[in-house]
């Protein structure tokens, strides 16, 4: 997959991993990140990708804008985090394909808190819309008390790979269609110039 980060160019990421670190960084998210990199993909994971001094929101928002797909790993404390919900809302608003993984939680158990009035109602509504959309997207569910971690990681990786192939094909198709219409437009324009001249 394409990736560039030299000479001031924007970094392109294959997949943005949205998660609550305290619940998932040392298990599903860490394992998924390493498995994706073994497949020569470029996943964005805050703890692996960002450096001291990086601006948190700027880098995360840029990574979301410049990723092909997202993976949202929902866990019991996910909705306690403004950062998680902001990332999810940004992913959903950018119309990226998002693959939900529900770890030790059911979609129906996910609810946006009021954060003790620290955020505007408009922001909370934004979070609720994104969470609702994610909850009604087909994803993977996993119960860590009796689930097979390697099976989950293999399934998630395969879904990511299939989704990236689909996204790349759609992008390629758009480029072909755009090139076709540009040629048609130039041809029509030159015919118009000839007939006027």
CSV table of C-alpha atoms in Angstrom, one decimal:
chain,number,residue,atom,x,y,z
A,1,UNK,CA,0.0,0.0,0.0
A,2,UNK,CA,1.2,3.6,-0.6
A,3,UNK,CA,3.0,5.4,2.1
A,4,UNK,CA,5.0,8.5,2.0
A,5,UNK,CA,6.5,10.8,4.6
A,6,UNK,CA,9.4,12.6,3.1
A,7,UNK,CA,10.2,16.2,2.1
A,8,UNK,CA,7.1,17.7,3.8
A,9,UNK,CA,4.7,15.3,2.1
A,10,UNK,CA,1.7,14.2,4.1
A,11,UNK,CA,1.9,10.8,5.7
A,12,UNK,CA,-0.6,8.4,4.3
A,13,UNK,CA,-1.9,5.6,6.6
A,14,UNK,CA,-3.5,2.4,5.5
A,15,UNK,CA,-5.5,2.1,8.7
A,16,UNK,CA,-6.2,4.3,11.7
A,17,UNK,CA,-6.7,2.3,15.0
A,18,UNK,CA,-9.2,4.1,17.3
A,19,UNK,CA,-9.2,2.6,20.8
A,20,UNK,CA,-9.1,3.1,24.6
A,21,UNK,CA,-5.5,2.4,25.5
A,22,UNK,CA,-6.1,1.6,29.1
A,23,UNK,CA,-8.4,-1.3,28.0
A,24,UNK,CA,-6.8,-2.6,24.8
A,25,UNK,CA,-3.3,-1.3,24.1
A,26,UNK,CA,-1.6,-4.3,25.7
A,27,UNK,CA,-3.8,-6.9,24.0
A,28,UNK,CA,-6.0,-6.6,21.0
A,29,UNK,CA,-4.7,-3.2,19.7
A,30,UNK,CA,-1.0,-4.0,20.2
A,31,UNK,CA,-1.4,-7.5,18.6
A,32,UNK,CA,-3.4,-6.0,15.7
A,33,UNK,CA,-0.9,-3.2,15.1
A,34,UNK,CA,2.1,-5.7,15.0
A,35,UNK,CA,0.2,-8.1,12.7
A,36,UNK,CA,-0.7,-5.3,10.3
A,37,UNK,CA,2.9,-4.1,10.1
A,38,UNK,CA,4.0,-7.7,9.5
A,39,UNK,CA,1.7,-7.6,6.4
A,40,UNK,CA,3.7,-4.5,5.3
A,41,UNK,CA,0.8,-2.2,6.1
A,42,UNK,CA,1.1,1.3,7.7
A,43,UNK,CA,-1.3,1.5,10.6
A,44,UNK,CA,-1.6,4.6,12.7
A,45,UNK,CA,-1.5,3.9,16.5
A,46,UNK,CA,-0.8,6.9,18.7
A,47,UNK,CA,1.7,5.3,21.0
A,48,UNK,CA,3.7,3.8,18.1
A,49,UNK,CA,3.4,6.6,15.6
A,50,UNK,CA,3.6,9.9,17.5
A,51,UNK,CA,6.7,11.4,19.1
A,52,UNK,CA,7.2,13.6,22.1
A,53,UNK,CA,6.4,17.2,21.2
A,54,UNK,CA,3.8,16.2,18.5
A,55,UNK,CA,0.5,18.1,18.7
A,56,UNK,CA,-2.0,15.4,19.7
A,57,UNK,CA,-5.2,16.6,18.0
A,58,UNK,CA,-3.4,17.9,14.9
A,59,UNK,CA,-1.6,14.7,14.3
A,60,UNK,CA,-4.6,12.5,15.0
A,61,UNK,CA,-6.9,14.5,12.8
A,62,UNK,CA,-4.3,14.5,10.0
A,63,UNK,CA,-3.9,10.7,10.4
A,64,UNK,CA,-7.7,10.2,10.1
A,65,UNK,CA,-8.0,12.5,7.1
A,66,UNK,CA,-5.1,10.6,5.4
A,67,UNK,CA,-6.0,7.0,6.2
A,68,UNK,CA,-7.8,4.7,3.9
A,69,UNK,CA,-10.0,2.9,6.6
A,70,UNK,CA,-10.5,2.9,10.3
A,71,UNK,CA,-10.7,0.2,13.0
A,72,UNK,CA,-12.6,1.2,16.1
A,73,UNK,CA,-11.9,-1.1,19.1
A,74,UNK,CA,-14.7,-0.7,21.6
A,75,UNK,CA,-14.1,-1.7,25.2
A,76,UNK,CA,-15.8,-1.2,28.6
A,77,UNK,CA,-14.1,2.2,29.3
A,78,UNK,CA,-14.1,3.5,25.7
A,79,UNK,CA,-17.0,5.9,26.2
A,80,UNK,CA,-15.3,7.5,29.2
A,81,UNK,CA,-12.7,9.1,26.8
A,82,UNK,CA,-13.4,12.3,25.0
A,83,UNK,CA,-10.4,11.5,22.8
A,84,UNK,CA,-11.8,8.2,21.7
A,85,UNK,CA,-15.2,9.7,20.9
A,86,UNK,CA,-13.6,12.7,19.0
A,87,UNK,CA,-11.5,10.3,16.9
A,88,UNK,CA,-14.6,8.1,16.2
A,89,UNK,CA,-16.7,11.2,15.2
A,90,UNK,CA,-13.9,12.4,12.9
A,91,UNK,CA,-13.6,9.0,11.2
A,92,UNK,CA,-17.4,8.8,10.7
A,93,UNK,CA,-17.6,12.4,9.4
A,94,UNK,CA,-14.8,11.7,6.9
A,95,UNK,CA,-16.9,8.9,5.5
A,96,UNK,CA,-14.1,6.4,5.9
A,97,UNK,CA,-15.0,2.7,6.1
A,98,UNK,CA,-14.8,1.8,9.8
A,99,UNK,CA,-14.5,-1.8,11.1
A,100,UNK,CA,-15.8,-2.1,14.7
A,101,UNK,CA,-14.4,-4.6,17.1
A,102,UNK,CA,-16.4,-5.0,20.3
A,103,UNK,CA,-14.1,-6.4,23.1
A,104,UNK,CA,-15.8,-7.4,26.3
A,105,UNK,CA,-18.7,-5.1,25.6
A,106,UNK,CA,-21.9,-5.4,23.6
A,107,UNK,CA,-22.9,-2.5,21.2
A,108,UNK,CA,-26.0,-1.9,23.2
A,109,UNK,CA,-23.9,-1.2,26.3
A,110,UNK,CA,-22.1,1.8,24.6
A,111,UNK,CA,-23.4,5.2,25.6
A,112,UNK,CA,-22.0,8.7,25.5
A,113,UNK,CA,-21.6,10.2,29.0
A,114,UNK,CA,-22.4,13.8,29.7
A,115,UNK,CA,-18.8,14.4,31.0
A,116,UNK,CA,-20.2,16.6,33.9
A,117,UNK,CA,-21.0,19.4,31.5
A,118,UNK,CA,-17.4,19.9,30.3
A,119,UNK,CA,-18.4,19.8,26.7
A,120,UNK,CA,-21.0,21.6,24.6
A,121,UNK,CA,-24.3,19.8,23.8
A,122,UNK,CA,-23.4,20.1,20.1
A,123,UNK,CA,-20.2,18.1,20.7
A,124,UNK,CA,-22.0,15.4,22.7
A,125,UNK,CA,-24.6,15.1,19.9
A,126,UNK,CA,-21.7,14.7,17.4
A,127,UNK,CA,-20.3,11.9,19.6
A,128,UNK,CA,-23.7,10.2,19.9
A,129,UNK,CA,-24.3,10.3,16.1
A,130,UNK,CA,-20.9,8.7,15.5
A,131,UNK,CA,-21.4,6.1,18.2
A,132,UNK,CA,-24.8,5.2,16.9
A,133,UNK,CA,-23.5,4.8,13.4
A,134,UNK,CA,-20.6,2.5,14.6
A,135,UNK,CA,-23.0,0.4,16.8
A,136,UNK,CA,-25.1,-0.3,13.7
A,137,UNK,CA,-22.1,-1.3,11.6
A,138,UNK,CA,-21.3,-5.0,11.3
A,139,UNK,CA,-18.1,-5.8,13.1
A,140,UNK,CA,-16.4,-8.4,15.2
A,141,UNK,CA,-17.3,-9.2,18.8
A,142,UNK,CA,-14.9,-10.8,21.3
A,143,UNK,CA,-15.1,-12.0,24.9
A,144,UNK,CA,-11.6,-12.2,26.4
A,145,UNK,CA,-12.8,-14.6,29.1
A,146,UNK,CA,-13.2,-17.4,26.6
A,147,UNK,CA,-12.1,-16.1,23.2
A,148,UNK,CA,-9.1,-17.0,21.1
A,149,UNK,CA,-6.9,-13.9,20.7
A,150,UNK,CA,-5.0,-15.3,17.6
A,151,UNK,CA,-8.3,-16.0,15.9
A,152,UNK,CA,-9.6,-12.5,16.6
A,153,UNK,CA,-6.3,-10.9,15.3
A,154,UNK,CA,-6.3,-13.1,12.1
A,155,UNK,CA,-10.0,-12.3,11.4
A,156,UNK,CA,-9.5,-8.6,12.0
A,157,UNK,CA,-6.4,-8.5,9.8
A,158,UNK,CA,-8.1,-10.3,7.0
A,159,UNK,CA,-11.0,-7.9,7.1
A,160,UNK,CA,-8.6,-5.0,7.0
A,161,UNK,CA,-6.7,-6.4,4.1
A,162,UNK,CA,-10.0,-7.1,2.2
A,163,UNK,CA,-11.3,-3.6,2.9
A,164,UNK,CA,-8.0,-2.0,1.7
A,165,UNK,CA,-8.2,-3.9,-1.5
A,166,UNK,CA,-11.8,-2.7,-2.0
A,167,UNK,CA,-10.8,0.9,-1.2
A,168,UNK,CA,-7.8,0.8,-3.6
A,169,UNK,CA,-10.0,-0.6,-6.4
A,170,UNK,CA,-12.7,2.1,-5.8
A,171,UNK,CA,-9.9,4.7,-5.9
A,172,UNK,CA,-8.5,3.2,-9.1
A,173,UNK,CA,-12.0,3.2,-10.7
A,174,UNK,CA,-12.5,6.8,-9.8
A,175,UNK,CA,-9.2,7.8,-11.4
A,176,UNK,CA,-10.1,5.9,-14.6
A,177,UNK,CA,-13.5,7.6,-14.7
A,178,UNK,CA,-12.0,11.1,-14.0
A,179,UNK,CA,-9.4,10.6,-16.7
A,180,UNK,CA,-12.1,9.5,-19.2
A,181,UNK,CA,-14.3,12.6,-18.5
A,182,UNK,CA,-11.2,14.9,-18.7
A,183,UNK,CA,-10.4,13.5,-22.1
A,184,UNK,CA,-14.1,13.9,-23.2
A,185,UNK,CA,-14.1,17.5,-21.9
A,186,UNK,CA,-10.9,18.4,-23.7
A,187,UNK,CA,-12.2,16.9,-26.9
A,188,UNK,CA,-15.5,18.7,-26.6
A,189,UNK,CA,-13.7,22.0,-25.8
A,190,UNK,CA,-11.3,21.7,-28.8
A,191,UNK,CA,-14.3,20.9,-31.0
A,192,UNK,CA,-16.1,24.0,-29.7
A,193,UNK,CA,-13.0,26.1,-30.4
A,194,UNK,CA,-12.6,24.7,-33.9
A,195,UNK,CA,-16.3,25.4,-34.7
A,196,UNK,CA,-16.2,28.9,-33.3
A,197,UNK,CA,-12.9,29.7,-35.0
